[in-house]
mmCIF file with all atom_site columns, C-alpha atoms in Angstrom:
data_model
loop_
_atom_site.group_PDB
_atom_site.id
_atom_site.type_symbol
_atom_site.label_atom_id
_atom_site.label_alt_id
_atom_site.label_comp_id
_atom_site.label_asym_id
_atom_site.label_entity_id
_atom_site.label_seq_id
_atom_site.pdbx_PDB_ins_code
_atom_site.Cartn_x
_atom_site.Cartn_y
_atom_site.Cartn_z
_atom_site.occupancy
_atom_site.B_iso_or_equiv
_atom_site.pdbx_formal_charge
_atom_site.auth_seq_id
_atom_site.auth_comp_id
_atom_site.auth_asym_id
_atom_site.auth_atom_id
_atom_site.pdbx_PDB_model_num
ATOM 1   C CA . UNK A 1 1   ? 0.000  0.000  0.000   1.00 69.00 ? 1   UNK A CA 1
ATOM 2   C CA . UNK A 1 2   ? 2.777  2.444  0.929   1.00 73.00 ? 2   UNK A CA 1
ATOM 3   C CA . UNK A 1 3   ? 4.772  1.332  -2.106  1.00 83.00 ? 3   UNK A CA 1
ATOM 4   C CA . UNK A 1 4   ? 1.860  2.137  -4.440  1.00 86.00 ? 4   UNK A CA 1
ATOM 5   C CA . UNK A 1 5   ? 1.308  5.500  -2.744  1.00 83.00 ? 5   UNK A CA 1
ATOM 6   C CA . UNK A 1 6   ? 5.010  6.317  -3.085  1.00 81.00 ? 6   UNK A CA 1
ATOM 7   C CA . UNK A 1 7   ? 4.995  5.393  -6.776  1.00 84.00 ? 7   UNK A CA 1
ATOM 8   C CA . UNK A 1 8   ? 1.992  7.642  -7.372  1.00 87.00 ? 8   UNK A CA 1
ATOM 9   C CA . UNK A 1 9   ? 3.681  10.515 -5.527  1.00 84.00 ? 9   UNK A CA 1
ATOM 10  C CA . UNK A 1 10  ? 6.894  10.078 -7.548  1.00 82.00 ? 10  UNK A CA 1
ATOM 11  C CA . UNK A 1 11  ? 4.940  9.947  -10.797 1.00 86.00 ? 11  UNK A CA 1
ATOM 12  C CA . UNK A 1 12  ? 3.070  13.140 -9.886  1.00 86.00 ? 12  UNK A CA 1
ATOM 13  C CA . UNK A 1 13  ? 6.326  14.808 -8.858  1.00 83.00 ? 13  UNK A CA 1
ATOM 14  C CA . UNK A 1 14  ? 8.011  13.864 -12.159 1.00 82.00 ? 14  UNK A CA 1
ATOM 15  C CA . UNK A 1 15  ? 5.070  15.352 -14.029 1.00 83.00 ? 15  UNK A CA 1
ATOM 16  C CA . UNK A 1 16  ? 5.337  18.599 -12.050 1.00 80.00 ? 16  UNK A CA 1
ATOM 17  C CA . UNK A 1 17  ? 9.100  18.790 -12.647 1.00 75.00 ? 17  UNK A CA 1
ATOM 18  C CA . UNK A 1 18  ? 8.522  18.241 -16.372 1.00 77.00 ? 18  UNK A CA 1
ATOM 19  C CA . UNK A 1 19  ? 5.945  21.028 -16.404 1.00 81.00 ? 19  UNK A CA 1
ATOM 20  C CA . UNK A 1 20  ? 8.347  23.304 -14.555 1.00 78.00 ? 20  UNK A CA 1
ATOM 21  C CA . UNK A 1 21  ? 11.114 22.568 -17.066 1.00 80.00 ? 21  UNK A CA 1
ATOM 22  C CA . UNK A 1 22  ? 8.721  23.324 -19.907 1.00 84.00 ? 22  UNK A CA 1
ATOM 23  C CA . UNK A 1 23  ? 7.611  26.582 -18.248 1.00 85.00 ? 23  UNK A CA 1
ATOM 24  C CA . UNK A 1 24  ? 11.223 27.681 -17.703 1.00 83.00 ? 24  UNK A CA 1
ATOM 25  C CA . UNK A 1 25  ? 11.986 26.918 -21.344 1.00 86.00 ? 25  UNK A CA 1
ATOM 26  C CA . UNK A 1 26  ? 8.923  28.957 -22.367 1.00 90.00 ? 26  UNK A CA 1
ATOM 27  C CA . UNK A 1 27  ? 10.163 31.874 -20.242 1.00 89.00 ? 27  UNK A CA 1
ATOM 28  C CA . UNK A 1 28  ? 13.566 31.626 -21.892 1.00 88.00 ? 28  UNK A CA 1
ATOM 29  C CA . UNK A 1 29  ? 11.958 31.701 -25.339 1.00 91.00 ? 29  UNK A CA 1
ATOM 30  C CA . UNK A 1 30  ? 9.744  34.618 -24.306 1.00 92.00 ? 30  UNK A CA 1
ATOM 31  C CA . UNK A 1 31  ? 12.757 36.576 -23.093 1.00 90.00 ? 31  UNK A CA 1
ATOM 32  C CA . UNK A 1 32  ? 14.092 36.538 -26.656 1.00 91.00 ? 32  UNK A CA 1
ATOM 33  C CA . UNK A 1 33  ? 10.790 37.685 -28.191 1.00 93.00 ? 33  UNK A CA 1
ATOM 34  C CA . UNK A 1 34  ? 10.713 41.391 -29.164 1.00 94.00 ? 34  UNK A CA 1
ATOM 35  C CA . UNK A 1 35  ? 6.994  41.650 -28.260 1.00 95.00 ? 35  UNK A CA 1
ATOM 36  C CA . UNK A 1 36  ? 7.773  41.111 -24.563 1.00 94.00 ? 36  UNK A CA 1
ATOM 37  C CA . UNK A 1 37  ? 8.159  44.408 -22.669 1.00 94.00 ? 37  UNK A CA 1
ATOM 38  C CA . UNK A 1 38  ? 11.634 45.337 -21.470 1.00 94.00 ? 38  UNK A CA 1
ATOM 39  C CA . UNK A 1 39  ? 10.537 45.474 -17.815 1.00 94.00 ? 39  UNK A CA 1
ATOM 40  C CA . UNK A 1 40  ? 9.338  41.850 -17.954 1.00 94.00 ? 40  UNK A CA 1
ATOM 41  C CA . UNK A 1 41  ? 12.715 40.824 -19.352 1.00 93.00 ? 41  UNK A CA 1
ATOM 42  C CA . UNK A 1 42  ? 14.517 42.876 -16.686 1.00 94.00 ? 42  UNK A CA 1
ATOM 43  C CA . UNK A 1 43  ? 12.471 41.283 -13.892 1.00 93.00 ? 43  UNK A CA 1
ATOM 44  C CA . UNK A 1 44  ? 13.161 37.824 -15.301 1.00 90.00 ? 44  UNK A CA 1
ATOM 45  C CA . UNK A 1 45  ? 16.911 38.537 -15.300 1.00 88.00 ? 45  UNK A CA 1
ATOM 46  C CA . UNK A 1 46  ? 16.690 39.772 -11.693 1.00 89.00 ? 46  UNK A CA 1
ATOM 47  C CA . UNK A 1 47  ? 14.795 36.650 -10.610 1.00 85.00 ? 47  UNK A CA 1
ATOM 48  C CA . UNK A 1 48  ? 17.296 34.357 -12.315 1.00 82.00 ? 48  UNK A CA 1
ATOM 49  C CA . UNK A 1 49  ? 20.215 36.296 -10.839 1.00 84.00 ? 49  UNK A CA 1
ATOM 50  C CA . UNK A 1 50  ? 18.674 35.982 -7.372  1.00 82.00 ? 50  UNK A CA 1
ATOM 51  C CA . UNK A 1 51  ? 18.006 32.270 -7.868  1.00 78.00 ? 51  UNK A CA 1
ATOM 52  C CA . UNK A 1 52  ? 21.624 31.535 -8.795  1.00 76.00 ? 52  UNK A CA 1
ATOM 53  C CA . UNK A 1 53  ? 23.255 34.111 -6.534  1.00 77.00 ? 53  UNK A CA 1
ATOM 54  C CA . UNK A 1 54  ? 25.104 32.864 -3.452  1.00 74.00 ? 54  UNK A CA 1
ATOM 55  C CA . UNK A 1 55  ? 23.801 35.943 -1.605  1.00 76.00 ? 55  UNK A CA 1
ATOM 56  C CA . UNK A 1 56  ? 20.270 35.699 -0.174  1.00 73.00 ? 56  UNK A CA 1
ATOM 57  C CA . UNK A 1 57  ? 18.078 38.158 1.683   1.00 74.00 ? 57  UNK A CA 1
ATOM 58  C CA . UNK A 1 58  ? 17.970 35.633 4.521   1.00 75.00 ? 58  UNK A CA 1
ATOM 59  C CA . UNK A 1 59  ? 21.004 33.287 4.637   1.00 76.00 ? 59  UNK A CA 1
ATOM 60  C CA . UNK A 1 60  ? 20.148 29.628 4.000   1.00 72.00 ? 60  UNK A CA 1
ATOM 61  C CA . UNK A 1 61  ? 21.906 28.411 7.155   1.00 74.00 ? 61  UNK A CA 1
ATOM 62  C CA . UNK A 1 62  ? 19.146 29.972 9.302   1.00 77.00 ? 62  UNK A CA 1
ATOM 63  C CA . UNK A 1 63  ? 16.684 27.123 9.955   1.00 77.00 ? 63  UNK A CA 1
ATOM 64  C CA . UNK A 1 64  ? 13.364 27.356 8.087   1.00 75.00 ? 64  UNK A CA 1
ATOM 65  C CA . UNK A 1 65  ? 13.615 31.103 7.378   1.00 76.00 ? 65  UNK A CA 1
ATOM 66  C CA . UNK A 1 66  ? 16.696 30.617 5.216   1.00 76.00 ? 66  UNK A CA 1
ATOM 67  C CA . UNK A 1 67  ? 14.768 28.736 2.554   1.00 77.00 ? 67  UNK A CA 1
ATOM 68  C CA . UNK A 1 68  ? 11.517 30.611 3.041   1.00 78.00 ? 68  UNK A CA 1
ATOM 69  C CA . UNK A 1 69  ? 12.673 33.560 0.941   1.00 75.00 ? 69  UNK A CA 1
ATOM 70  C CA . UNK A 1 70  ? 13.559 31.196 -1.914  1.00 76.00 ? 70  UNK A CA 1
ATOM 71  C CA . UNK A 1 71  ? 10.244 29.370 -1.606  1.00 80.00 ? 71  UNK A CA 1
ATOM 72  C CA . UNK A 1 72  ? 8.265  32.618 -1.690  1.00 82.00 ? 72  UNK A CA 1
ATOM 73  C CA . UNK A 1 73  ? 10.191 35.134 -3.781  1.00 82.00 ? 73  UNK A CA 1
ATOM 74  C CA . UNK A 1 74  ? 11.120 32.931 -6.720  1.00 82.00 ? 74  UNK A CA 1
ATOM 75  C CA . UNK A 1 75  ? 7.648  31.505 -7.471  1.00 85.00 ? 75  UNK A CA 1
ATOM 76  C CA . UNK A 1 76  ? 6.002  34.899 -6.909  1.00 88.00 ? 76  UNK A CA 1
ATOM 77  C CA . UNK A 1 77  ? 8.518  36.550 -9.216  1.00 87.00 ? 77  UNK A CA 1
ATOM 78  C CA . UNK A 1 78  ? 7.965  33.935 -11.906 1.00 87.00 ? 78  UNK A CA 1
ATOM 79  C CA . UNK A 1 79  ? 4.186  34.357 -11.652 1.00 89.00 ? 79  UNK A CA 1
ATOM 80  C CA . UNK A 1 80  ? 4.621  38.129 -11.928 1.00 92.00 ? 80  UNK A CA 1
ATOM 81  C CA . UNK A 1 81  ? 6.782  37.756 -15.049 1.00 92.00 ? 81  UNK A CA 1
ATOM 82  C CA . UNK A 1 82  ? 4.210  35.383 -16.566 1.00 90.00 ? 82  UNK A CA 1
ATOM 83  C CA . UNK A 1 83  ? 1.509  38.029 -15.977 1.00 93.00 ? 83  UNK A CA 1
ATOM 84  C CA . UNK A 1 84  ? 3.649  40.675 -17.716 1.00 94.00 ? 84  UNK A CA 1
ATOM 85  C CA . UNK A 1 85  ? 4.168  38.633 -20.883 1.00 94.00 ? 85  UNK A CA 1
ATOM 86  C CA . UNK A 1 86  ? 1.436  39.090 -23.517 1.00 94.00 ? 86  UNK A CA 1
ATOM 87  C CA . UNK A 1 87  ? -0.906 36.085 -23.645 1.00 94.00 ? 87  UNK A CA 1
ATOM 88  C CA . UNK A 1 88  ? -0.351 35.375 -27.340 1.00 96.00 ? 88  UNK A CA 1
ATOM 89  C CA . UNK A 1 89  ? 3.438  35.413 -26.934 1.00 95.00 ? 89  UNK A CA 1
ATOM 90  C CA . UNK A 1 90  ? 3.228  33.129 -23.906 1.00 93.00 ? 90  UNK A CA 1
ATOM 91  C CA . UNK A 1 91  ? 1.024  30.632 -25.780 1.00 95.00 ? 91  UNK A CA 1
ATOM 92  C CA . UNK A 1 92  ? 3.438  30.579 -28.723 1.00 94.00 ? 92  UNK A CA 1
ATOM 93  C CA . UNK A 1 93  ? 6.452  30.114 -26.445 1.00 93.00 ? 93  UNK A CA 1
ATOM 94  C CA . UNK A 1 94  ? 4.730  27.332 -24.498 1.00 92.00 ? 94  UNK A CA 1
ATOM 95  C CA . UNK A 1 95  ? 3.929  25.550 -27.775 1.00 93.00 ? 95  UNK A CA 1
ATOM 96  C CA . UNK A 1 96  ? 7.572  25.861 -28.878 1.00 91.00 ? 96  UNK A CA 1
ATOM 97  C CA . UNK A 1 97  ? 8.770  24.628 -25.479 1.00 88.00 ? 97  UNK A CA 1
ATOM 98  C CA . UNK A 1 98  ? 6.413  21.652 -25.672 1.00 87.00 ? 98  UNK A CA 1
ATOM 99  C CA . UNK A 1 99  ? 7.693  20.806 -29.167 1.00 86.00 ? 99  UNK A CA 1
ATOM 100 C CA . UNK A 1 100 ? 11.293 20.943 -27.946 1.00 80.00 ? 100 UNK A CA 1
ATOM 101 C CA . UNK A 1 101 ? 10.435 18.763 -24.944 1.00 69.00 ? 101 UNK A CA 1
ATOM 102 C CA . UNK A 1 102 ? 8.750  16.132 -27.118 1.00 68.00 ? 102 UNK A CA 1
ATOM 103 C CA . UNK A 1 103 ? 11.863 15.600 -29.251 1.00 65.00 ? 103 UNK A CA 1
ATOM 104 C CA . UNK A 1 104 ? 13.616 12.287 -28.635 1.00 69.00 ? 104 UNK A CA 1
ATOM 105 C CA . UNK A 1 105 ? 16.651 12.257 -26.359 1.00 69.00 ? 105 UNK A CA 1
ATOM 106 C CA . UNK A 1 106 ? 19.957 11.365 -27.962 1.00 77.00 ? 106 UNK A CA 1
ATOM 107 C CA . UNK A 1 107 ? 21.531 8.911  -25.539 1.00 81.00 ? 107 UNK A CA 1
ATOM 108 C CA . UNK A 1 108 ? 24.682 8.760  -27.657 1.00 85.00 ? 108 UNK A CA 1
ATOM 109 C CA . UNK A 1 109 ? 25.217 12.503 -27.287 1.00 84.00 ? 109 UNK A CA 1
ATOM 110 C CA . UNK A 1 110 ? 24.503 12.308 -23.558 1.00 82.00 ? 110 UNK A CA 1
ATOM 111 C CA . UNK A 1 111 ? 27.024 9.474  -23.251 1.00 87.00 ? 111 UNK A CA 1
ATOM 112 C CA . UNK A 1 112 ? 29.715 11.416 -25.119 1.00 89.00 ? 112 UNK A CA 1
ATOM 113 C CA . UNK A 1 113 ? 29.162 14.468 -22.912 1.00 90.00 ? 113 UNK A CA 1
ATOM 114 C CA . UNK A 1 114 ? 29.296 12.310 -19.778 1.00 91.00 ? 114 UNK A CA 1
ATOM 115 C CA . UNK A 1 115 ? 32.562 10.683 -20.899 1.00 93.00 ? 115 UNK A CA 1
ATOM 116 C CA . UNK A 1 116 ? 34.082 14.108 -21.630 1.00 94.00 ? 116 UNK A CA 1
ATOM 117 C CA . UNK A 1 117 ? 33.109 15.359 -18.166 1.00 94.00 ? 117 UNK A CA 1
ATOM 118 C CA . UNK A 1 118 ? 34.546 12.251 -16.518 1.00 95.00 ? 118 UNK A CA 1
ATOM 119 C CA . UNK A 1 119 ? 37.794 12.626 -18.470 1.00 95.00 ? 119 UNK A CA 1
ATOM 120 C CA . UNK A 1 120 ? 38.006 16.270 -17.443 1.00 94.00 ? 120 UNK A CA 1
ATOM 121 C CA . UNK A 1 121 ? 37.454 15.396 -13.793 1.00 95.00 ? 121 UNK A CA 1
ATOM 122 C CA . UNK A 1 122 ? 40.050 12.605 -13.995 1.00 95.00 ? 122 UNK A CA 1
ATOM 123 C CA . UNK A 1 123 ? 42.643 14.945 -15.558 1.00 94.00 ? 123 UNK A CA 1
ATOM 124 C CA . UNK A 1 124 ? 41.937 17.632 -12.974 1.00 94.00 ? 124 UNK A CA 1
ATOM 125 C CA . UNK A 1 125 ? 42.205 15.106 -10.133 1.00 95.00 ? 125 UNK A CA 1
ATOM 126 C CA . UNK A 1 126 ? 45.512 13.817 -11.486 1.00 94.00 ? 126 UNK A CA 1
ATOM 127 C CA . UNK A 1 127 ? 46.856 17.354 -11.814 1.00 94.00 ? 127 UNK A CA 1
ATOM 128 C CA . UNK A 1 128 ? 45.875 18.207 -8.237  1.00 94.00 ? 128 UNK A CA 1
ATOM 129 C CA . UNK A 1 129 ? 47.437 14.974 -6.949  1.00 93.00 ? 129 UNK A CA 1
ATOM 130 C CA . UNK A 1 130 ? 50.697 15.779 -8.763  1.00 94.00 ? 130 UNK A CA 1
ATOM 131 C CA . UNK A 1 131 ? 50.747 19.303 -7.349  1.00 92.00 ? 131 UNK A CA 1
ATOM 132 C CA . UNK A 1 132 ? 50.130 18.049 -3.815  1.00 91.00 ? 132 UNK A CA 1
ATOM 133 C CA . UNK A 1 133 ? 52.777 15.290 -4.043  1.00 83.00 ? 133 UNK A CA 1
#
C-alpha cells in the first residue's frame, strides 16, 4: 500500500518537474521575443540572478527562514513575469517549449558528454594529486 502511494507521488512529482522545465523553457523563449516588454525581461533577469546568486536576503543556514525567501520570492517573481508577458506570446512560447520537450533524447550525445566530463574530472584530479605530491 505504501509502495503504491510512493509510486503515485513520484509519478506526480516527475510530471510537475517536467511542467516546470517546460515553463522555464517557455520563459527563456519569451525573453528573446521582441513583443515582450523590457521590464518583464529585466524582472526575469533579476529573478534568475537571485536564484543563482550565493547571496540571499535571509542566509540559508538559518533554519526554516533561510529557505523561506527562496520558496516565496522565486515563485512569486515567476508568476509576476508570466503576468507581464502578452498572452499570445506566452502561448506561442509554451507551444515551442512543448515541441522541444517532445523531441527524442539522444543517448549517444549524452554518453559522449558524460565521458568528456569524466575525463576532465580525472585529468583535474591527477593534476591536483601531482601538485600536492
